[in-house]
Short mmCIF file of N, CA, C and O in Angstrom, two decimals:
data_model
loop_
_atom_site.label_atom_id
_atom_site.label_comp_id
_atom_site.label_asym_id
_atom_site.label_seq_id
_atom_site.Cartn_x
_atom_site.Cartn_y
_atom_site.Cartn_z
N UNK A 1271 165.54 105.66 62.59
CA UNK A 1271 166.65 104.97 62.43
C UNK A 1271 167.53 105.60 61.42
O UNK A 1271 167.06 106.13 60.38
N UNK A 1272 169.11 106.06 61.76
CA UNK A 1272 169.69 106.71 60.85
C UNK A 1272 170.26 105.81 59.99
O UNK A 1272 170.55 104.67 60.48
N UNK A 1273 171.09 105.84 58.94
CA UNK A 1273 171.73 105.10 58.04
C UNK A 1273 172.86 105.85 57.62
O UNK A 1273 173.21 106.86 57.44
N UNK A 1274 173.96 105.21 57.22
CA UNK A 1274 175.34 105.37 56.84
C UNK A 1274 175.41 104.55 55.39
O UNK A 1274 174.69 103.46 55.58
N UNK A 1275 175.85 105.42 54.65
CA UNK A 1275 175.94 104.87 53.42
C UNK A 1275 177.51 104.58 52.51
O UNK A 1275 178.23 105.80 53.19
N UNK A 1276 177.77 103.92 51.99
CA UNK A 1276 179.09 103.80 51.42
C UNK A 1276 178.88 103.42 49.94
O UNK A 1276 178.18 102.32 49.72
N UNK A 1277 179.27 104.35 48.98
CA UNK A 1277 179.05 103.87 47.48
C UNK A 1277 180.30 103.74 46.82
O UNK A 1277 181.28 104.41 46.81
N UNK A 1278 180.15 102.75 45.74
CA UNK A 1278 181.31 102.33 45.13
C UNK A 1278 182.48 102.45 45.48
O UNK A 1278 183.67 102.37 45.30
N UNK A 1279 182.61 101.02 46.59
CA UNK A 1279 183.71 100.69 47.57
C UNK A 1279 184.20 99.82 46.44
O UNK A 1279 183.60 98.70 46.38
N UNK A 1280 185.29 99.76 46.11
CA UNK A 1280 186.25 98.90 45.18
C UNK A 1280 187.26 97.74 46.13
O UNK A 1280 187.76 98.53 46.95
N UNK A 1281 187.07 96.79 46.06
CA UNK A 1281 187.89 95.83 46.70
C UNK A 1281 188.31 94.65 46.04
O UNK A 1281 187.57 94.37 44.95
N UNK A 1282 189.31 94.05 46.25
CA UNK A 1282 189.66 92.76 45.45
C UNK A 1282 189.24 91.70 46.44
O UNK A 1282 189.28 91.86 47.51
N UNK A 1283 188.74 90.84 45.60
CA UNK A 1283 188.02 89.74 46.25
C UNK A 1283 188.40 88.32 45.65
O UNK A 1283 188.36 88.61 44.08
N UNK A 1284 188.47 87.40 46.30
CA UNK A 1284 188.51 85.94 45.53
C UNK A 1284 187.05 85.25 45.60
O UNK A 1284 186.48 84.93 46.52
N UNK A 1285 186.48 85.41 44.38
CA UNK A 1285 184.98 84.90 44.32
C UNK A 1285 184.62 84.39 42.71
O UNK A 1285 185.09 85.13 41.80
N UNK A 1286 184.21 83.08 42.93
CA UNK A 1286 183.97 82.65 41.43
C UNK A 1286 184.07 80.94 41.53
O UNK A 1286 184.69 80.32 42.28
N UNK A 1287 183.29 80.63 40.52
CA UNK A 1287 183.38 79.13 40.47
C UNK A 1287 184.36 78.69 39.18
O UNK A 1287 184.77 77.21 38.94
N UNK A 1288 184.55 79.57 38.29
CA UNK A 1288 185.38 79.19 36.96
C UNK A 1288 186.92 79.36 37.22
O UNK A 1288 187.33 80.28 37.92
N UNK A 1289 187.49 78.59 36.38
CA UNK A 1289 188.99 78.69 36.63
C UNK A 1289 189.53 80.06 36.53
O UNK A 1289 190.50 80.41 37.23
N UNK A 1290 189.12 80.72 35.66
CA UNK A 1290 189.67 82.26 35.43
C UNK A 1290 189.36 82.95 36.94
O UNK A 1290 190.00 83.80 37.25
N UNK A 1291 188.28 82.69 37.30
CA UNK A 1291 187.91 83.52 38.64
C UNK A 1291 188.90 83.08 39.90
O UNK A 1291 189.15 83.79 40.59
N UNK A 1292 189.20 81.71 39.86
CA UNK A 1292 190.24 81.42 41.07
C UNK A 1292 191.65 81.58 40.73
O UNK A 1292 192.34 81.36 41.48
N UNK A 1293 191.95 81.84 39.53
CA UNK A 1293 193.42 82.30 39.01
C UNK A 1293 193.87 83.35 39.67
O UNK A 1293 195.13 83.95 39.94
N UNK A 1294 192.98 84.37 39.82
CA UNK A 1294 193.38 85.79 40.52
C UNK A 1294 192.07 86.63 41.12
O UNK A 1294 191.07 86.39 40.69
N UNK A 1295 192.53 87.45 42.08
CA UNK A 1295 191.24 88.08 42.43
C UNK A 1295 190.48 89.30 41.62
O UNK A 1295 191.19 89.57 40.69
N UNK A 1296 189.33 89.33 41.82
CA UNK A 1296 188.80 90.13 40.84
C UNK A 1296 188.38 91.55 41.76
O UNK A 1296 188.16 91.69 42.85
N UNK A 1297 188.12 92.59 41.01
CA UNK A 1297 187.47 93.77 41.60
C UNK A 1297 186.02 93.81 41.66
O UNK A 1297 185.54 93.45 40.62
N UNK A 1298 185.69 93.95 43.01
CA UNK A 1298 184.23 93.79 43.12
C UNK A 1298 183.65 95.38 43.38
O UNK A 1298 184.58 96.04 43.94
N UNK A 1299 182.70 95.76 43.12
CA UNK A 1299 182.15 97.32 43.65
C UNK A 1299 180.68 96.82 44.81
O UNK A 1299 180.05 96.10 44.16
N UNK A 1300 181.19 97.43 45.75
CA UNK A 1300 180.13 97.34 46.91
C UNK A 1300 179.45 98.61 47.16
O UNK A 1300 180.09 99.76 47.49
N UNK A 1301 178.19 98.54 47.27
CA UNK A 1301 177.52 99.76 47.47
C UNK A 1301 176.65 99.13 49.14
O UNK A 1301 175.98 98.25 48.99
N UNK A 1302 176.62 99.99 50.14
CA UNK A 1302 176.08 99.32 51.45
C UNK A 1302 175.36 100.79 52.05
O UNK A 1302 175.96 101.69 52.05
N UNK A 1303 174.30 100.41 52.63
CA UNK A 1303 173.73 101.04 53.51
C UNK A 1303 173.08 100.36 54.83
O UNK A 1303 172.96 99.26 54.85
N UNK A 1304 173.69 101.03 55.76
CA UNK A 1304 173.53 100.41 57.26
C UNK A 1304 172.86 101.41 58.45
O UNK A 1304 173.17 102.25 58.42
N UNK A 1305 172.04 100.43 59.23
CA UNK A 1305 171.33 101.30 60.11
C UNK A 1305 172.31 101.43 61.20
O UNK A 1305 173.32 100.69 61.70
N UNK A 1306 171.96 102.74 62.15
CA UNK A 1306 173.04 103.20 63.20
C UNK A 1306 172.23 103.81 64.28
O UNK A 1306 170.99 104.38 63.99
N UNK A 1307 172.64 103.87 65.49
CA UNK A 1307 171.62 104.09 66.36
C UNK A 1307 171.42 105.80 66.17
O UNK A 1307 172.32 106.68 65.88
N UNK A 1308 170.20 106.24 66.63
CA UNK A 1308 169.70 107.75 66.47
C UNK A 1308 170.55 108.72 67.64
O UNK A 1308 170.93 109.42 67.14
N UNK A 1309 171.38 107.89 68.52
CA UNK A 1309 171.99 108.54 69.60
C UNK A 1309 173.15 109.04 69.01
O UNK A 1309 173.73 109.99 69.35
N UNK A 1310 173.74 108.52 67.83
CA UNK A 1310 174.94 108.99 67.39
C UNK A 1310 174.73 110.47 66.95
O UNK A 1310 175.56 111.22 67.28
N UNK A 1311 173.65 110.86 66.17
CA UNK A 1311 173.73 112.33 66.16
C UNK A 1311 173.26 113.20 67.10
O UNK A 1311 173.72 114.33 67.23
N UNK A 1312 172.65 112.46 68.20
CA UNK A 1312 172.18 113.52 69.24
C UNK A 1312 173.52 113.50 70.13
O UNK A 1312 173.83 114.84 70.76
N UNK A 1313 174.27 112.72 70.25
CA UNK A 1313 175.57 112.76 70.98
C UNK A 1313 176.63 113.60 70.48
O UNK A 1313 177.66 113.93 71.08
N UNK A 1314 176.96 113.44 69.15
CA UNK A 1314 177.94 113.95 68.28
C UNK A 1314 179.06 113.01 68.68
O UNK A 1314 180.36 113.94 68.95
N UNK A 1315 179.15 111.97 68.91
CA UNK A 1315 180.24 111.05 69.30
C UNK A 1315 180.41 109.91 68.67
O UNK A 1315 179.44 109.16 68.41
N UNK A 1316 181.67 109.56 67.88
CA UNK A 1316 182.02 108.51 67.01
C UNK A 1316 181.54 107.15 68.03
O UNK A 1316 181.21 105.99 67.44
N UNK A 1317 181.58 107.15 69.34
CA UNK A 1317 181.31 105.82 69.95
C UNK A 1317 179.93 105.53 69.90
O UNK A 1317 179.75 104.26 70.29
N UNK A 1318 179.28 106.24 69.82
CA UNK A 1318 177.80 106.11 69.56
C UNK A 1318 177.22 105.51 68.01
O UNK A 1318 176.03 105.39 67.94
N UNK A 1319 178.21 105.48 67.33
CA UNK A 1319 177.57 105.06 65.93
C UNK A 1319 178.99 103.86 65.32
O UNK A 1319 179.47 103.39 66.13
N UNK A 1320 178.68 103.53 63.93
CA UNK A 1320 179.36 102.69 63.48
C UNK A 1320 180.29 103.28 62.55
O UNK A 1320 180.19 104.30 61.86
N UNK A 1321 181.69 103.28 62.58
CA UNK A 1321 182.71 103.65 62.08
C UNK A 1321 183.04 103.31 60.79
O UNK A 1321 183.48 102.10 60.47
N UNK A 1322 182.47 104.36 59.77
CA UNK A 1322 182.56 103.73 58.42
C UNK A 1322 183.84 103.13 57.86
O UNK A 1322 184.17 102.32 57.13
N UNK A 1323 185.04 103.98 58.26
CA UNK A 1323 186.31 103.71 57.99
C UNK A 1323 186.70 102.48 58.60
O UNK A 1323 187.44 101.33 57.83
N UNK A 1324 186.33 101.78 59.68
CA UNK A 1324 186.49 100.48 60.26
C UNK A 1324 185.85 99.49 59.58
O UNK A 1324 186.28 98.23 59.22
N UNK A 1325 184.55 99.97 59.15
CA UNK A 1325 183.79 98.80 58.32
C UNK A 1325 184.74 98.63 56.76
O UNK A 1325 184.89 97.36 56.53
N UNK A 1326 184.87 99.70 56.17
CA UNK A 1326 185.71 99.51 55.08
C UNK A 1326 187.04 98.65 55.09
O UNK A 1326 187.16 97.76 54.26
N UNK A 1327 187.92 99.00 56.14
CA UNK A 1327 189.22 98.35 56.34
C UNK A 1327 188.71 96.66 56.51
O UNK A 1327 189.51 96.13 56.24
N UNK A 1328 187.91 96.58 57.27
CA UNK A 1328 187.45 95.12 57.94
C UNK A 1328 186.99 94.39 56.66
O UNK A 1328 187.41 93.25 56.38
N UNK A 1329 186.17 94.95 55.68
CA UNK A 1329 185.88 93.93 54.34
C UNK A 1329 186.99 94.02 53.68
O UNK A 1329 186.88 92.68 52.97
N UNK A 1330 187.59 94.89 53.33
CA UNK A 1330 188.64 94.91 52.22
C UNK A 1330 189.67 93.82 52.89
O UNK A 1330 190.23 92.65 51.97
N UNK A 1331 189.95 93.84 54.27
CA UNK A 1331 191.02 92.54 54.62
C UNK A 1331 190.11 91.15 54.41
O UNK A 1331 190.91 90.37 54.22
N UNK A 1332 189.21 90.93 54.89
CA UNK A 1332 188.16 89.78 55.05
C UNK A 1332 188.17 89.20 53.25
O UNK A 1332 188.44 88.03 53.26
N UNK A 1333 187.72 90.12 52.46
CA UNK A 1333 187.49 89.83 51.12
C UNK A 1333 188.78 89.44 50.69
O UNK A 1333 188.90 88.72 49.50
N UNK A 1334 190.26 90.11 51.08
CA UNK A 1334 191.21 89.81 50.32
C UNK A 1334 191.91 88.19 50.84
O UNK A 1334 192.74 87.73 50.24
N UNK A 1335 191.35 87.93 51.96
CA UNK A 1335 191.90 86.44 52.60
C UNK A 1335 190.98 85.48 52.37
O UNK A 1335 191.47 84.31 52.60
N UNK A 1336 189.87 85.47 51.90
CA UNK A 1336 188.98 84.42 51.78
C UNK A 1336 188.42 84.28 50.15
O UNK A 1336 188.41 84.97 49.50
N UNK A 1337 188.18 82.75 49.88
CA UNK A 1337 187.58 82.69 48.61
C UNK A 1337 186.27 82.28 48.93
O UNK A 1337 185.84 81.28 49.85
N UNK A 1338 185.26 82.87 47.90
CA UNK A 1338 183.91 82.35 48.04
C UNK A 1338 183.28 81.95 46.52
O UNK A 1338 183.88 82.41 45.72
N UNK A 1339 182.67 80.98 46.52
CA UNK A 1339 182.20 80.34 45.21
C UNK A 1339 181.15 81.18 44.65
O UNK A 1339 181.36 81.41 43.57
N UNK A 1340 180.08 81.76 45.54
CA UNK A 1340 179.28 82.43 44.90
C UNK A 1340 179.05 84.03 45.60
O UNK A 1340 179.48 84.21 46.81
N UNK A 1341 178.92 84.61 44.42
CA UNK A 1341 178.71 86.13 45.19
C UNK A 1341 177.55 86.40 46.33
O UNK A 1341 177.78 87.35 46.95
N UNK A 1342 176.46 85.30 46.18
CA UNK A 1342 175.53 85.71 47.06
C UNK A 1342 176.04 85.22 48.56
O UNK A 1342 175.66 86.00 49.57
N UNK A 1343 177.05 84.40 48.60
CA UNK A 1343 177.61 83.89 50.21
C UNK A 1343 178.43 85.14 50.39
O UNK A 1343 178.37 85.20 51.74
N UNK A 1344 179.22 85.67 49.54
CA UNK A 1344 179.76 86.76 50.01
C UNK A 1344 179.21 87.81 50.42
O UNK A 1344 179.79 88.35 51.54
N UNK A 1345 178.23 88.15 49.63
CA UNK A 1345 177.18 88.97 50.24
C UNK A 1345 176.70 89.01 51.81
O UNK A 1345 176.48 89.65 52.73
N UNK A 1346 176.23 87.64 51.98
CA UNK A 1346 175.74 87.40 53.29
C UNK A 1346 176.84 87.23 54.34
O UNK A 1346 176.43 87.47 55.40
N UNK A 1347 177.96 87.14 53.91
CA UNK A 1347 179.09 87.12 54.71
C UNK A 1347 179.41 88.63 55.18
O UNK A 1347 179.59 88.87 56.49
N UNK A 1348 179.08 89.49 54.47
CA UNK A 1348 179.23 90.88 54.84
C UNK A 1348 178.40 91.35 55.54
O UNK A 1348 178.54 92.15 56.54
N UNK A 1349 177.17 90.89 55.26
CA UNK A 1349 175.80 91.29 56.06
C UNK A 1349 175.92 90.80 57.48
O UNK A 1349 175.97 91.42 58.77
N UNK A 1350 176.62 89.65 57.73
CA UNK A 1350 176.65 88.91 59.15
C UNK A 1350 177.84 89.70 59.62
O UNK A 1350 177.64 89.94 60.98
N UNK A 1351 178.94 90.11 59.02
CA UNK A 1351 179.80 90.96 59.74
C UNK A 1351 179.43 92.37 60.09
O UNK A 1351 179.85 92.67 61.32
N UNK A 1352 178.47 92.94 59.48
CA UNK A 1352 177.89 94.14 59.92
C UNK A 1352 177.10 94.05 61.23
O UNK A 1352 177.03 94.54 62.19
N UNK A 1353 176.35 92.79 61.11
CA UNK A 1353 175.46 92.54 62.29
C UNK A 1353 176.17 92.16 63.41
O UNK A 1353 175.89 92.81 64.45
N UNK A 1354 177.00 90.97 63.39
CA UNK A 1354 177.81 90.55 64.61
C UNK A 1354 179.08 91.35 65.24
O UNK A 1354 179.07 91.59 66.32
N UNK A 1355 179.88 92.15 64.37
CA UNK A 1355 180.97 92.98 64.69
C UNK A 1355 180.79 94.26 64.99
O UNK A 1355 181.23 95.04 65.73
N UNK A 1356 179.69 94.93 64.17
CA UNK A 1356 179.51 96.44 64.11
C UNK A 1356 178.03 96.71 64.58
O UNK A 1356 177.81 97.71 65.04
N UNK A 1357 177.14 95.62 65.11
CA UNK A 1357 176.06 95.86 65.69
C UNK A 1357 174.77 96.54 64.98
O UNK A 1357 174.08 97.16 65.37
N UNK A 1358 175.03 96.50 63.53
CA UNK A 1358 174.05 97.20 62.69
C UNK A 1358 172.55 96.57 62.75
O UNK A 1358 172.63 95.27 62.71
N UNK A 1359 171.79 96.98 62.88
CA UNK A 1359 170.44 96.58 62.90
C UNK A 1359 169.82 96.08 61.85
O UNK A 1359 168.95 95.59 61.57
N UNK A 1360 170.44 96.83 60.48
CA UNK A 1360 169.47 97.02 59.26
C UNK A 1360 170.65 97.08 58.31
O UNK A 1360 171.80 97.94 58.41
N UNK A 1361 170.88 96.06 57.32
CA UNK A 1361 171.97 96.28 56.31
C UNK A 1361 171.18 96.03 55.01
O UNK A 1361 170.56 95.16 54.46
N UNK A 1362 171.64 96.77 53.92
CA UNK A 1362 171.24 96.69 52.52
C UNK A 1362 172.74 96.69 51.72
O UNK A 1362 173.50 97.72 52.17
N UNK A 1363 172.88 95.66 50.70
CA UNK A 1363 174.07 95.70 50.18
C UNK A 1363 174.09 95.26 48.53
O UNK A 1363 173.27 94.38 48.44
N UNK A 1364 174.78 96.06 47.97
CA UNK A 1364 174.70 95.57 46.70
C UNK A 1364 176.02 95.22 46.07
O UNK A 1364 177.10 96.19 46.18
N UNK A 1365 176.44 93.95 45.54
CA UNK A 1365 177.86 93.76 45.06
C UNK A 1365 177.77 93.27 43.63
O UNK A 1365 177.08 92.63 43.35
N UNK A 1366 178.72 93.77 42.83
CA UNK A 1366 178.85 93.55 41.56
C UNK A 1366 180.21 93.22 40.95
O UNK A 1366 181.26 93.78 41.45
N UNK A 1367 180.38 92.24 40.04
CA UNK A 1367 181.56 91.96 39.50
C UNK A 1367 181.62 92.89 38.45
O UNK A 1367 180.42 93.02 37.70
N UNK A 1368 182.61 93.26 37.92
CA UNK A 1368 182.98 94.54 36.86
C UNK A 1368 183.67 93.38 35.75
O UNK A 1368 184.57 93.07 35.89
N UNK A 1369 182.79 93.82 34.78
CA UNK A 1369 183.21 93.38 33.38
C UNK A 1369 183.81 92.03 33.13
O UNK A 1369 184.65 91.71 32.55
N UNK A 1370 183.11 91.12 33.95
CA UNK A 1370 183.19 89.46 33.77
C UNK A 1370 182.97 88.91 32.58
O UNK A 1370 183.35 87.82 32.57
N UNK A 1371 182.20 89.49 31.75
CA UNK A 1371 181.53 88.86 30.54
C UNK A 1371 181.71 90.17 29.49
O UNK A 1371 181.15 91.39 29.91
N UNK A 1372 181.83 89.64 28.19
CA UNK A 1372 181.93 90.38 27.25
C UNK A 1372 180.57 91.02 26.85
O UNK A 1372 179.33 90.33 27.06
N UNK A 1373 180.56 92.29 26.81
CA UNK A 1373 179.19 92.92 26.61
C UNK A 1373 178.19 93.03 27.91
O UNK A 1373 176.90 93.52 27.83
N UNK A 1374 179.06 92.75 29.06
CA UNK A 1374 178.07 93.07 30.33
C UNK A 1374 179.12 93.82 31.36
O UNK A 1374 180.17 93.44 31.45
N UNK A 1375 178.48 95.09 31.72
CA UNK A 1375 179.19 96.14 32.61
C UNK A 1375 179.39 95.42 34.13
O UNK A 1375 180.29 95.51 34.60
N UNK A 1376 178.12 94.89 34.64
CA UNK A 1376 178.20 94.31 36.03
C UNK A 1376 177.28 93.12 36.08
O UNK A 1376 176.21 93.02 35.38
N UNK A 1377 177.85 92.07 37.00
CA UNK A 1377 176.79 91.13 37.52
C UNK A 1377 177.08 91.22 38.87
O UNK A 1377 177.91 91.20 39.43
N UNK A 1378 175.89 90.88 39.65
CA UNK A 1378 175.79 91.08 41.18
C UNK A 1378 174.52 90.59 41.50
O UNK A 1378 173.98 89.80 41.15
N UNK A 1379 174.52 90.90 43.09
CA UNK A 1379 173.59 90.52 43.83
C UNK A 1379 173.11 91.80 44.60
O UNK A 1379 173.96 92.41 44.95
N UNK A 1380 171.95 91.68 45.17
CA UNK A 1380 171.49 92.41 46.11
C UNK A 1380 170.65 92.12 46.98
O UNK A 1380 170.03 91.06 47.26
N UNK A 1381 171.20 92.14 48.48
CA UNK A 1381 170.66 91.77 49.74
C UNK A 1381 170.16 92.97 50.72
O UNK A 1381 170.97 93.71 50.95
N UNK A 1382 169.11 92.70 51.26
CA UNK A 1382 168.53 93.34 52.28
C UNK A 1382 168.13 92.70 53.31
O UNK A 1382 167.33 91.74 53.41
N UNK A 1383 168.52 93.07 54.65
CA UNK A 1383 168.16 92.29 55.90
C UNK A 1383 167.97 93.09 57.15
O UNK A 1383 168.81 94.07 57.36
N UNK A 1384 167.04 93.01 57.89
CA UNK A 1384 167.11 93.29 59.31
C UNK A 1384 167.26 92.50 60.11
O UNK A 1384 166.95 91.04 60.06
N UNK A 1385 167.61 92.47 61.39
CA UNK A 1385 168.15 91.74 62.76
C UNK A 1385 167.13 91.76 63.76
O UNK A 1385 166.80 92.89 63.90
N UNK A 1386 166.80 90.86 64.06
CA UNK A 1386 166.41 90.75 65.51
C UNK A 1386 164.86 91.46 65.48
O UNK A 1386 164.47 92.20 66.21
N UNK A 1387 164.29 90.96 64.31
CA UNK A 1387 162.72 91.75 64.22
C UNK A 1387 162.78 93.24 63.81
O UNK A 1387 161.81 93.76 63.54
N UNK A 1388 164.00 93.81 63.32
CA UNK A 1388 164.05 94.98 62.87
C UNK A 1388 162.96 95.31 61.35
O UNK A 1388 163.56 94.48 60.51
N UNK A 1389 162.29 95.99 61.33
CA UNK A 1389 161.45 95.94 60.19
C UNK A 1389 162.45 96.90 58.97
O UNK A 1389 163.52 97.51 59.11
N UNK A 1390 162.20 96.32 57.66
CA UNK A 1390 163.08 96.90 56.62
C UNK A 1390 162.24 98.17 56.28
O UNK A 1390 161.08 98.15 56.11
N UNK A 1391 163.22 99.02 55.80
CA UNK A 1391 162.60 100.17 55.24
C UNK A 1391 162.05 99.95 53.62
O UNK A 1391 162.94 98.75 53.16
N UNK A 1392 161.19 100.69 52.85
CA UNK A 1392 161.00 100.38 51.68
C UNK A 1392 162.14 100.32 50.80
O UNK A 1392 163.13 101.20 50.95
N UNK A 1393 162.41 99.26 49.91
CA UNK A 1393 163.52 99.28 48.92
C UNK A 1393 163.50 100.40 48.04
O UNK A 1393 162.50 100.78 47.56
N UNK A 1394 164.82 101.11 47.92
CA UNK A 1394 164.64 102.27 46.92
C UNK A 1394 165.61 102.14 46.17
O UNK A 1394 167.18 101.71 46.34
N UNK A 1395 165.49 102.59 44.73
CA UNK A 1395 166.56 102.22 43.59
C UNK A 1395 167.45 101.28 43.89
O UNK A 1395 168.22 100.68 43.72
#
């Protein structure tokens, strides 16, 4: 399986349980890796792969319009989006809230999922 990665994607999102988090959207940083068919490289055709520009646009749109209490729920939403709408067989995502507490650079979640029995590669970094 080949993989596409997107690093340090910054998005505005409504996420959190505290009143300060519900008052305004927060900047999140997303790092994504998702599986794509090997045929994409063989055929050299965008139709045989997942268009990362469409993924980025879709994530930005959805996260700007929805509110999530938990960052874990937001992460599962993005994983499901990649499975259901883009057909990714495997997804790894790391999501971080930036500067939400004094003296803390990031707080976040890491999720790794395979779909329909797809085995997961070993976790890296």
